[in-house]
Coordinates of C-alpha atoms and ligand atoms in Angstrom, one line a residue:
M1 CA -116.1 -98.4 -11.8
S2 CA -119.8 -99.0 -11.7
E3 CA -122.0 -97.3 -14.3
L4 CA -123.6 -94.0 -13.2
P5 CA -127.4 -94.1 -13.1
P6 CA -129.2 -92.1 -15.8
L7 CA -129.7 -88.5 -14.8
R8 CA -133.5 -88.8 -15.0
D9 CA -133.3 -91.5 -12.3
V10 CA -131.2 -89.3 -10.1
I11 CA -133.7 -86.5 -10.4
R12 CA -136.6 -88.8 -9.6
R13 CA -134.8 -90.5 -6.6
H14 CA -133.8 -87.2 -5.1
G15 CA -137.1 -85.4 -5.9
L16 CA -135.4 -82.7 -7.9
S17 CA -138.4 -81.1 -9.6
A18 CA -137.1 -78.1 -11.5
S19 CA -137.6 -74.9 -9.4
K20 CA -138.6 -71.8 -11.4
A21 CA -137.4 -69.5 -8.7
L22 CA -133.9 -70.9 -9.0
G23 CA -133.9 -70.8 -12.8
Q24 CA -133.6 -74.5 -13.1
N25 CA -133.6 -75.9 -16.7
F26 CA -131.7 -79.1 -16.7
L27 CA -129.7 -80.7 -19.4
F28 CA -129.8 -84.5 -19.8
D29 CA -128.3 -85.2 -23.3
H30 CA -125.0 -86.9 -22.7
Q31 CA -123.5 -86.1 -26.1
L32 CA -124.5 -82.4 -25.8
L33 CA -123.0 -82.2 -22.2
A34 CA -119.8 -83.8 -23.5
R35 CA -119.6 -81.2 -26.2
I36 CA -120.0 -78.4 -23.8
A37 CA -117.4 -79.9 -21.5
K38 CA -114.9 -79.9 -24.4
V39 CA -115.3 -76.2 -25.0
P40 CA -112.6 -75.1 -22.5
G41 CA -110.1 -77.5 -24.2
D42 CA -108.3 -80.5 -22.8
L43 CA -109.5 -80.9 -19.2
A44 CA -107.2 -83.8 -18.1
E45 CA -106.1 -82.8 -14.6
A46 CA -107.3 -79.3 -15.1
E47 CA -109.1 -77.4 -12.3
V48 CA -112.7 -76.4 -13.0
F49 CA -115.0 -74.1 -11.1
E50 CA -118.6 -75.1 -11.9
V51 CA -121.4 -72.8 -10.8
G52 CA -124.9 -74.3 -10.5
P53 CA -124.3 -78.0 -11.1
G54 CA -127.9 -78.9 -10.2
P55 CA -128.3 -82.7 -10.5
G56 CA -124.8 -82.8 -12.0
G57 CA -125.2 -83.5 -15.7
L58 CA -122.5 -81.1 -16.8
T59 CA -120.4 -82.0 -13.7
R60 CA -120.3 -85.6 -14.9
A61 CA -119.2 -84.6 -18.4
L62 CA -116.4 -82.4 -16.9
L63 CA -115.3 -85.3 -14.6
E64 CA -115.4 -87.7 -17.5
G65 CA -113.1 -85.3 -19.3
G66 CA -110.6 -85.7 -16.5
A67 CA -111.2 -82.4 -14.7
R68 CA -110.9 -81.8 -10.9
V69 CA -114.1 -79.9 -10.1
A70 CA -115.2 -77.5 -7.3
A71 CA -118.9 -76.9 -7.7
V72 CA -121.1 -74.3 -5.9
E73 CA -124.8 -75.1 -5.8
R74 CA -127.4 -73.1 -4.0
D75 CA -130.2 -75.7 -4.0
R76 CA -129.6 -77.9 -1.0
R77 CA -131.9 -80.6 -2.6
C78 CA -129.2 -81.2 -5.2
I79 CA -126.4 -81.8 -2.6
P80 CA -127.1 -85.6 -1.9
A81 CA -127.2 -86.3 -5.7
L82 CA -123.8 -84.4 -6.1
A83 CA -122.4 -86.4 -3.1
E84 CA -123.1 -89.6 -5.0
L85 CA -121.2 -88.3 -8.0
S86 CA -118.4 -87.3 -5.7
D87 CA -118.3 -90.9 -4.4
H88 CA -118.1 -92.1 -8.0
F89 CA -115.1 -89.9 -8.8
P90 CA -113.0 -90.0 -5.5
D91 CA -111.0 -86.9 -4.8
K92 CA -112.1 -85.3 -8.1
L93 CA -115.3 -83.4 -7.0
R94 CA -115.7 -80.9 -4.2
V95 CA -119.3 -79.7 -3.6
I96 CA -119.9 -76.4 -1.9
E97 CA -123.5 -75.6 -0.8
G98 CA -124.0 -71.8 -1.2
D99 CA -124.7 -68.8 -3.3
A100 CA -122.1 -68.3 -6.0
L101 CA -122.6 -64.5 -5.6
E102 CA -121.3 -64.8 -2.1
V103 CA -118.6 -67.6 -2.2
D104 CA -114.9 -66.5 -2.3
A105 CA -114.2 -68.5 -5.4
P106 CA -110.5 -67.7 -6.0
A107 CA -109.8 -69.0 -2.5
L108 CA -111.0 -72.5 -3.6
F109 CA -108.1 -73.0 -5.9
D110 CA -104.3 -73.1 -5.8
G111 CA -103.9 -72.6 -9.6
K112 CA -106.2 -70.9 -12.2
P113 CA -109.4 -72.8 -12.9
H114 CA -111.5 -72.9 -16.0
I115 CA -115.0 -71.6 -15.1
V116 CA -118.0 -73.5 -16.5
A117 CA -121.6 -72.6 -15.8
N118 CA -125.2 -73.1 -16.9
L119 CA -126.9 -70.5 -14.8
P120 CA -130.1 -68.5 -14.6
Y121 CA -129.9 -65.3 -16.7
N122 CA -129.6 -62.8 -13.9
V123 CA -127.1 -64.7 -11.9
G124 CA -125.0 -65.5 -15.0
T125 CA -124.8 -61.9 -16.2
A126 CA -123.9 -60.6 -12.7
L127 CA -121.1 -63.2 -12.3
L128 CA -119.9 -62.5 -15.9
V129 CA -119.5 -58.8 -15.1
R130 CA -117.7 -59.6 -11.9
W131 CA -115.4 -62.1 -13.6
L132 CA -114.6 -59.6 -16.4
S133 CA -113.9 -56.9 -13.8
A134 CA -111.4 -59.0 -11.8
E135 CA -107.8 -57.9 -11.4
W136 CA -106.0 -58.7 -14.7
R137 CA -104.8 -61.2 -15.7
P138 CA -107.7 -62.8 -13.8
W139 CA -107.7 -65.7 -11.4
W140 CA -109.5 -67.9 -14.0
K141 CA -108.1 -69.4 -17.2
S142 CA -111.3 -69.3 -19.3
L143 CA -115.1 -68.9 -19.1
T144 CA -117.5 -71.4 -20.7
L145 CA -121.0 -70.0 -19.9
M146 CA -124.5 -70.8 -21.1
F147 CA -126.6 -67.7 -21.8
Q148 CA -129.8 -66.8 -23.5
K149 CA -128.8 -66.5 -27.2
E150 CA -129.6 -62.8 -27.1
V151 CA -127.2 -62.2 -24.2
A152 CA -124.5 -64.3 -26.0
E153 CA -124.9 -62.0 -29.0
R154 CA -124.5 -58.9 -26.9
I155 CA -121.2 -60.3 -25.5
V156 CA -119.6 -61.0 -28.9
A157 CA -121.3 -58.1 -30.8
A158 CA -119.4 -56.0 -33.3
P159 CA -119.9 -52.2 -33.7
D160 CA -122.8 -50.9 -35.8
T161 CA -125.1 -53.6 -34.6
E162 CA -128.1 -53.5 -32.3
S163 CA -126.5 -55.9 -29.9
Y164 CA -123.3 -53.8 -29.5
G165 CA -123.1 -52.0 -26.1
R166 CA -121.4 -51.9 -22.7
L167 CA -121.3 -55.6 -22.3
A168 CA -119.5 -56.1 -25.7
V169 CA -116.8 -53.5 -24.8
L170 CA -116.3 -55.0 -21.3
A171 CA -116.0 -58.5 -22.8
Q172 CA -113.8 -57.6 -25.6
W173 CA -111.3 -54.9 -24.4
R174 CA -109.0 -57.5 -22.8
S175 CA -110.4 -60.9 -23.7
T176 CA -111.7 -62.8 -26.7
P177 CA -115.2 -64.0 -26.6
R178 CA -116.8 -66.3 -29.1
I179 CA -120.1 -68.2 -29.4
A180 CA -119.0 -71.9 -29.2
M181 CA -122.4 -73.4 -29.9
T182 CA -126.1 -72.6 -29.9
V183 CA -128.3 -74.9 -27.9
H184 CA -132.0 -75.5 -28.8
R185 CA -134.5 -74.7 -26.1
S186 CA -135.8 -78.3 -26.4
A187 CA -132.5 -79.6 -25.0
F188 CA -133.6 -78.4 -21.6
T189 CA -136.0 -79.8 -19.1
P190 CA -138.3 -77.9 -18.7
P191 CA -137.6 -76.0 -22.0
P192 CA -137.1 -72.2 -21.5
K193 CA -138.9 -69.8 -23.8
V194 CA -135.8 -68.7 -25.7
M195 CA -132.8 -70.3 -27.4
S196 CA -129.5 -70.5 -25.6
A197 CA -125.8 -70.3 -26.6
V198 CA -122.5 -71.3 -25.0
V199 CA -120.0 -68.4 -24.9
H200 CA -116.3 -69.1 -24.5
I201 CA -114.1 -66.3 -23.2
V202 CA -110.3 -66.3 -23.0
P203 CA -108.4 -63.4 -21.3
T204 CA -105.7 -61.5 -23.2
E205 CA -103.3 -58.7 -22.2
T206 CA -104.9 -55.7 -20.6
P207 CA -104.2 -52.5 -22.7
A208 CA -101.6 -50.4 -20.9
G209 CA -102.6 -47.2 -19.1
V210 CA -106.3 -47.8 -19.1
R211 CA -108.4 -47.9 -15.9
L212 CA -111.5 -50.1 -16.0
S213 CA -113.6 -47.6 -14.0
V214 CA -112.8 -44.9 -16.6
L215 CA -113.7 -47.1 -19.5
E216 CA -116.9 -48.0 -17.8
G217 CA -117.7 -44.4 -17.1
I218 CA -117.3 -43.6 -20.9
T219 CA -119.3 -46.6 -22.1
G220 CA -122.0 -46.1 -19.5
A221 CA -122.5 -42.5 -20.6
A222 CA -122.2 -43.2 -24.3
F223 CA -124.5 -46.2 -24.5
G224 CA -126.8 -44.6 -21.9
Q225 CA -127.9 -42.3 -24.7
R226 CA -126.9 -44.5 -27.6
R227 CA -129.1 -42.6 -30.2
K228 CA -127.4 -39.3 -29.3
M229 CA -124.2 -37.9 -30.8
L230 CA -121.2 -38.3 -28.6
R231 CA -120.8 -34.6 -28.1
Q232 CA -124.2 -34.8 -26.3
S233 CA -123.9 -38.2 -24.6
L234 CA -120.4 -37.6 -23.3
K235 CA -121.0 -34.0 -22.2
G236 CA -121.0 -35.0 -18.5
V237 CA -117.7 -36.9 -18.7
P238 CA -114.9 -34.5 -17.7
G239 CA -112.3 -34.3 -20.5
A240 CA -114.2 -36.6 -22.9
L241 CA -114.8 -34.0 -25.6
A242 CA -111.1 -33.0 -25.6
A243 CA -110.0 -36.6 -25.7
M244 CA -112.2 -37.3 -28.7
E245 CA -110.5 -34.4 -30.5
T246 CA -107.0 -35.6 -29.7
Q247 CA -107.9 -39.1 -30.9
G248 CA -109.5 -37.8 -34.1
I249 CA -113.0 -39.2 -33.2
E250 CA -115.7 -37.0 -34.7
S251 CA -118.1 -35.8 -32.0
S252 CA -121.0 -36.2 -34.3
R253 CA -120.6 -40.0 -34.1
R254 CA -122.9 -42.2 -32.0
A255 CA -121.7 -44.7 -29.4
E256 CA -122.5 -47.8 -31.4
T257 CA -120.1 -46.7 -34.3
L258 CA -117.0 -46.6 -32.0
S259 CA -114.8 -49.7 -32.1
V260 CA -113.6 -51.3 -28.8
D261 CA -110.1 -49.9 -29.6
E262 CA -111.6 -46.4 -29.9
F263 CA -113.3 -46.6 -26.5
V264 CA -110.0 -47.9 -25.1
A265 CA -108.1 -45.0 -26.7
L266 CA -110.5 -42.5 -25.1
A267 CA -110.3 -44.3 -21.7
R268 CA -106.4 -44.2 -21.9
V269 CA -106.4 -40.4 -22.4
L270 CA -108.8 -40.0 -19.5
S271 CA -107.0 -42.4 -17.3
A272 CA -103.7 -40.5 -17.5
Ligands
LIG1 N1 -125.9 -77.4 -14.6 C1 -127.2 -78.0 -14.5 C2 -127.5 -78.5 -15.9 O1 -126.9 -78.0 -16.9 O2 -128.4 -79.3 -16.1 C3 -128.2 -77.1 -13.9 C4 -128.5 -75.9 -14.7 S1 -129.8 -74.9 -14.1 C5 -130.1 -73.8 -15.5 C6 -129.0 -73.7 -13.0 C7 -128.5 -74.2 -11.7 O3 -127.9 -73.1 -11.0 C8 -129.6 -74.7 -10.7 O4 -129.2 -76.0 -10.2 C9 -129.7 -73.7 -9.6 O5 -130.1 -74.2 -8.4 C10 -128.3 -73.1 -9.6 N2 -128.2 -71.8 -9.1 C11 -129.1 -70.7 -9.3 N3 -128.6 -69.6 -8.7 C12 -127.5 -70.0 -8.1 C13 -126.5 -69.2 -7.3 N4 -126.7 -67.9 -7.0 N5 -125.5 -69.9 -6.8 C14 -125.3 -71.2 -7.1 N6 -126.1 -71.9 -7.8 C15 -127.2 -71.3 -8.3

């Protein structure tokens, strides 16, 4: 197989100047890309859904790891560059031009894919919430996602910390998130203002008898007024004060002191 051209050449040849509007910050470091592609585990013959491949740096690393990739990219300028990559890895890469927020991703796969993405902040968070809100166990095997470091910290946050909130509960009540690596801003072209981190999330069993909409109602109300005591912040959630009593949760506590298990216990009572 012929050598792939350096990514910087691909960018130049296809005129892929980074677009701010599309949140484009590209990665070129082969070793770093290979490390990110290893985060989901052994990819030999595994299916991967990549969102936002751009010029295809991470896509290459995933293909070199043996994965079969379906990639959704919104920027049509990147499609010819990705088509070249597809020629280089016959039958291994499908490129879909479109908006990841609109594509019916589960329909692209027979089995369960790993999801891998380096996305702009707003799109990444919207997709994460959607993927975590899927029917459980979900249609994906794992998530390997680049975020601003501050968002990554909110996903893995423990109680009694500033970062702990709705996102932590959503990410932790039926999956295990961890920060797999931090990535210095200088690794990107152009460099963003803040540091980044790769989060790896693996789904676990969903706790029995708990409805997600109820859990979200509680965390939304509790963290919506995170400085207030729960007896105040949960006043508008029917049955919440009685549920706290049956679960032995003091109503003078504040949202950030409750463990994920305690939120789940309250949601279970209110889901009944
Ligand atoms: N994966 C490449 C890398 O690591 O170098 C590019 C990363 S760049 C931060 C984000 C990519 O996501 C861009 O190529 C951008 O065009 C694409 N993108 C942004 N919003 C998107 C969306 N809604 N759907 C699909 N792709 C999107």
